[in-house]
PDB file of C-alpha atoms in Angstrom:
ATOM      1  CA  UNK A 153      97.113 108.073  91.291  1.00  0.00           C
ATOM      2  CA  UNK A 154      98.586 111.249  89.609  1.00  0.00           C
ATOM      3  CA  UNK A 155      98.848 114.704  90.537  1.00  0.00           C
ATOM      4  CA  UNK A 156      96.269 115.829  87.989  1.00  0.00           C
ATOM      5  CA  UNK A 157      93.554 113.400  89.720  1.00  0.00           C
ATOM      6  CA  UNK A 158      93.918 114.680  93.154  1.00  0.00           C
ATOM      7  CA  UNK A 159      91.575 117.366  93.541  1.00  0.00           C
ATOM      8  CA  UNK A 160      92.043 120.731  94.372  1.00  0.00           C
ATOM      9  CA  UNK A 161      91.808 121.327  98.443  1.00  0.00           C
ATOM     10  CA  UNK A 162      93.196 117.501  98.607  1.00  0.00           C
ATOM     11  CA  UNK A 163      96.980 115.897  98.544  1.00  0.00           C
ATOM     12  CA  UNK A 164      98.563 113.014  98.359  1.00  0.00           C
ATOM     13  CA  UNK A 165      99.076 111.518 101.984  1.00  0.00           C
ATOM     14  CA  UNK A 166     101.239 108.696 100.720  1.00  0.00           C
ATOM     15  CA  UNK A 167     101.195 105.058 100.500  1.00  0.00           C
ATOM     16  CA  UNK A 168     102.320 103.417 103.924  1.00  0.00           C
ATOM     17  CA  UNK A 169     100.559 102.536 107.113  1.00  0.00           C
ATOM     18  CA  UNK A 170     102.108 101.315 110.300  1.00  0.00           C
ATOM     19  CA  UNK A 171     100.829  98.690 112.107  1.00  0.00           C
ATOM     20  CA  UNK A 172      99.851  99.241 115.487  1.00  0.00           C
ATOM     21  CA  UNK A 173     102.004  97.311 118.191  1.00  0.00           C
ATOM     22  CA  UNK A 174     100.984  93.551 118.733  1.00  0.00           C
ATOM     23  CA  UNK A 175      98.652  93.564 115.697  1.00  0.00           C
ATOM     24  CA  UNK A 176      98.355  90.075 113.909  1.00  0.00           C
ATOM     25  CA  UNK A 177      96.911  88.765 110.736  1.00  0.00           C
ATOM     26  CA  UNK A 178      94.253  88.323 109.316  1.00  0.00           C
ATOM     27  CA  UNK A 179      94.120  91.845 108.707  1.00  0.00           C
ATOM     28  CA  UNK A 180      91.001  93.744 107.120  1.00  0.00           C
ATOM     29  CA  UNK A 181      91.653  97.110 105.770  1.00  0.00           C
ATOM     30  CA  UNK A 182      89.060  99.318 104.776  1.00  0.00           C
ATOM     31  CA  UNK A 183      89.445 102.727 102.877  1.00  0.00           C
ATOM     32  CA  UNK A 184      86.409 105.025 103.339  1.00  0.00           C
ATOM     33  CA  UNK A 185      84.159 102.052 104.855  1.00  0.00           C
ATOM     34  CA  UNK A 186      85.146  99.811 101.608  1.00  0.00           C
ATOM     35  CA  UNK A 187      87.150  96.374 102.004  1.00  0.00           C
ATOM     36  CA  UNK A 188      90.045  96.268 100.106  1.00  0.00           C
ATOM     37  CA  UNK A 189      92.125  93.282  98.840  1.00  0.00           C
ATOM     38  CA  UNK A 190      95.576  92.192  99.660  1.00  0.00           C
ATOM     39  CA  UNK A 191      97.552  91.649  96.371  1.00  0.00           C
ATOM     40  CA  UNK A 192      95.390  93.860  94.331  1.00  0.00           C
ATOM     41  CA  UNK A 193      94.556  96.873  96.764  1.00  0.00           C
ATOM     42  CA  UNK A 194      97.844  96.361  99.248  1.00  0.00           C
ATOM     43  CA  UNK A 195     100.548  94.323 100.384  1.00  0.00           C
ATOM     44  CA  UNK A 196     101.467  93.483 104.397  1.00  0.00           C
ATOM     45  CA  UNK A 197     105.751  94.264 104.472  1.00  0.00           C
ATOM     46  CA  UNK A 198     108.045  94.822 107.363  1.00  0.00           C
ATOM     47  CA  UNK A 199     105.214  95.874 109.818  1.00  0.00           C
ATOM     48  CA  UNK A 200     103.099  98.478 107.651  1.00  0.00           C
ATOM     49  CA  UNK A 201     100.511  98.118 104.818  1.00  0.00           C
ATOM     50  CA  UNK A 202     101.686  99.444 101.832  1.00  0.00           C
ATOM     51  CA  UNK A 203      98.967 100.614  98.929  1.00  0.00           C
ATOM     52  CA  UNK A 204      99.227 100.273  95.468  1.00  0.00           C
ATOM     53  CA  UNK A 205      98.000 104.014  95.159  1.00  0.00           C
ATOM     54  CA  UNK A 206      98.181 107.200  96.646  1.00  0.00           C
ATOM     55  CA  UNK A 207      95.819 107.660  99.831  1.00  0.00           C
ATOM     56  CA  UNK A 208      94.175 111.261  99.188  1.00  0.00           C
ATOM     57  CA  UNK A 209      93.474 113.621 102.312  1.00  0.00           C
ATOM     58  CA  UNK A 210      91.810 117.020 102.629  1.00  0.00           C
ATOM     59  CA  UNK A 211      94.097 120.228 103.077  1.00  0.00           C
ATOM     60  CA  UNK A 212      92.153 121.740 106.060  1.00  0.00           C
ATOM     61  CA  UNK A 213      93.665 125.408 106.829  1.00  0.00           C
ATOM     62  CA  UNK A 214      92.904 127.339 109.843  1.00  0.00           C
ATOM     63  CA  UNK A 215      90.218 129.522 108.599  1.00  0.00           C
ATOM     64  CA  UNK A 216      88.276 126.321 107.084  1.00  0.00           C
ATOM     65  CA  UNK A 217      88.604 124.052 110.461  1.00  0.00           C
ATOM     66  CA  UNK A 218      87.185 127.327 112.387  1.00  0.00           C
ATOM     67  CA  UNK A 219      84.450 127.396 109.806  1.00  0.00           C
ATOM     68  CA  UNK A 220      83.760 124.014 110.139  1.00  0.00           C
ATOM     69  CA  UNK A 221      83.904 123.856 114.275  1.00  0.00           C
ATOM     70  CA  UNK A 222      81.921 127.126 114.208  1.00  0.00           C
ATOM     71  CA  UNK A 223      79.099 125.073 111.792  1.00  0.00           C
ATOM     72  CA  UNK A 224      79.113 127.559 108.728  1.00  0.00           C
ATOM     73  CA  UNK A 225      79.988 124.951 106.532  1.00  0.00           C
ATOM     74  CA  UNK A 226      81.143 121.477 106.274  1.00  0.00           C
ATOM     75  CA  UNK A 227      83.477 119.995 103.930  1.00  0.00           C
ATOM     76  CA  UNK A 228      83.017 118.284 100.530  1.00  0.00           C
ATOM     77  CA  UNK A 229      86.540 117.902  99.385  1.00  0.00           C
ATOM     78  CA  UNK A 230      88.238 114.446  98.951  1.00  0.00           C
ATOM     79  CA  UNK A 231      89.357 112.868 102.418  1.00  0.00           C
ATOM     80  CA  UNK A 232      89.883 109.075 102.106  1.00  0.00           C
ATOM     81  CA  UNK A 233      90.020 107.253 105.887  1.00  0.00           C
ATOM     82  CA  UNK A 234      91.775 104.217 106.284  1.00  0.00           C
ATOM     83  CA  UNK A 235      90.246 101.577 108.762  1.00  0.00           C
ATOM     84  CA  UNK A 236      92.379  98.381 110.060  1.00  0.00           C
ATOM     85  CA  UNK A 237      90.706  95.115 111.676  1.00  0.00           C
ATOM     86  CA  UNK A 238      93.288  92.902 113.284  1.00  0.00           C
ATOM     87  CA  UNK A 239      94.010  90.223 115.876  1.00  0.00           C
ATOM     88  CA  UNK A 240      95.916  91.535 119.257  1.00  0.00           C
ATOM     89  CA  UNK A 241      96.332  89.058 122.381  1.00  0.00           C
ATOM     90  CA  UNK A 242      93.441  87.052 120.927  1.00  0.00           C
ATOM     91  CA  UNK A 243      90.634  89.487 120.275  1.00  0.00           C
ATOM     92  CA  UNK A 244      89.415  91.429 117.235  1.00  0.00           C
ATOM     93  CA  UNK A 245      90.276  94.799 117.145  1.00  0.00           C
ATOM     94  CA  UNK A 246      89.329  97.901 114.744  1.00  0.00           C
ATOM     95  CA  UNK A 247      91.341 101.104 114.270  1.00  0.00           C
ATOM     96  CA  UNK A 248      89.728 104.182 112.445  1.00  0.00           C
ATOM     97  CA  UNK A 249      91.416 106.932 110.627  1.00  0.00           C
ATOM     98  CA  UNK A 250      94.847 106.085 110.745  1.00  0.00           C
ATOM     99  CA  UNK A 251      97.664 108.210 109.864  1.00  0.00           C
ATOM    100  CA  UNK A 252      99.398 107.566 106.242  1.00  0.00           C
ATOM    101  CA  UNK A 253     102.557 108.348 105.504  1.00  0.00           C
TER     102      UNK A 253
END
């Protein structure tokens, strides 16, 4: 994604997501609830998920955050969330809105 494709009020957060401690394959990765494909959308490398494109997050300043908190208005800017399903100690876990670097 080029800089010109990033909507106003959003920013390119990065391409990397650190795997949680003890996380084991199989990994199922979602962006905004849509399952991603290993190889074409991301790769697993050295304890990280590395995306093939930038993940876009919303810039939320103090004034905008306060207005949303008070319920004056919501947000309609592009804000991608990344969720990860994985195995840990023999159990399936799902973590939502993981940090991107």
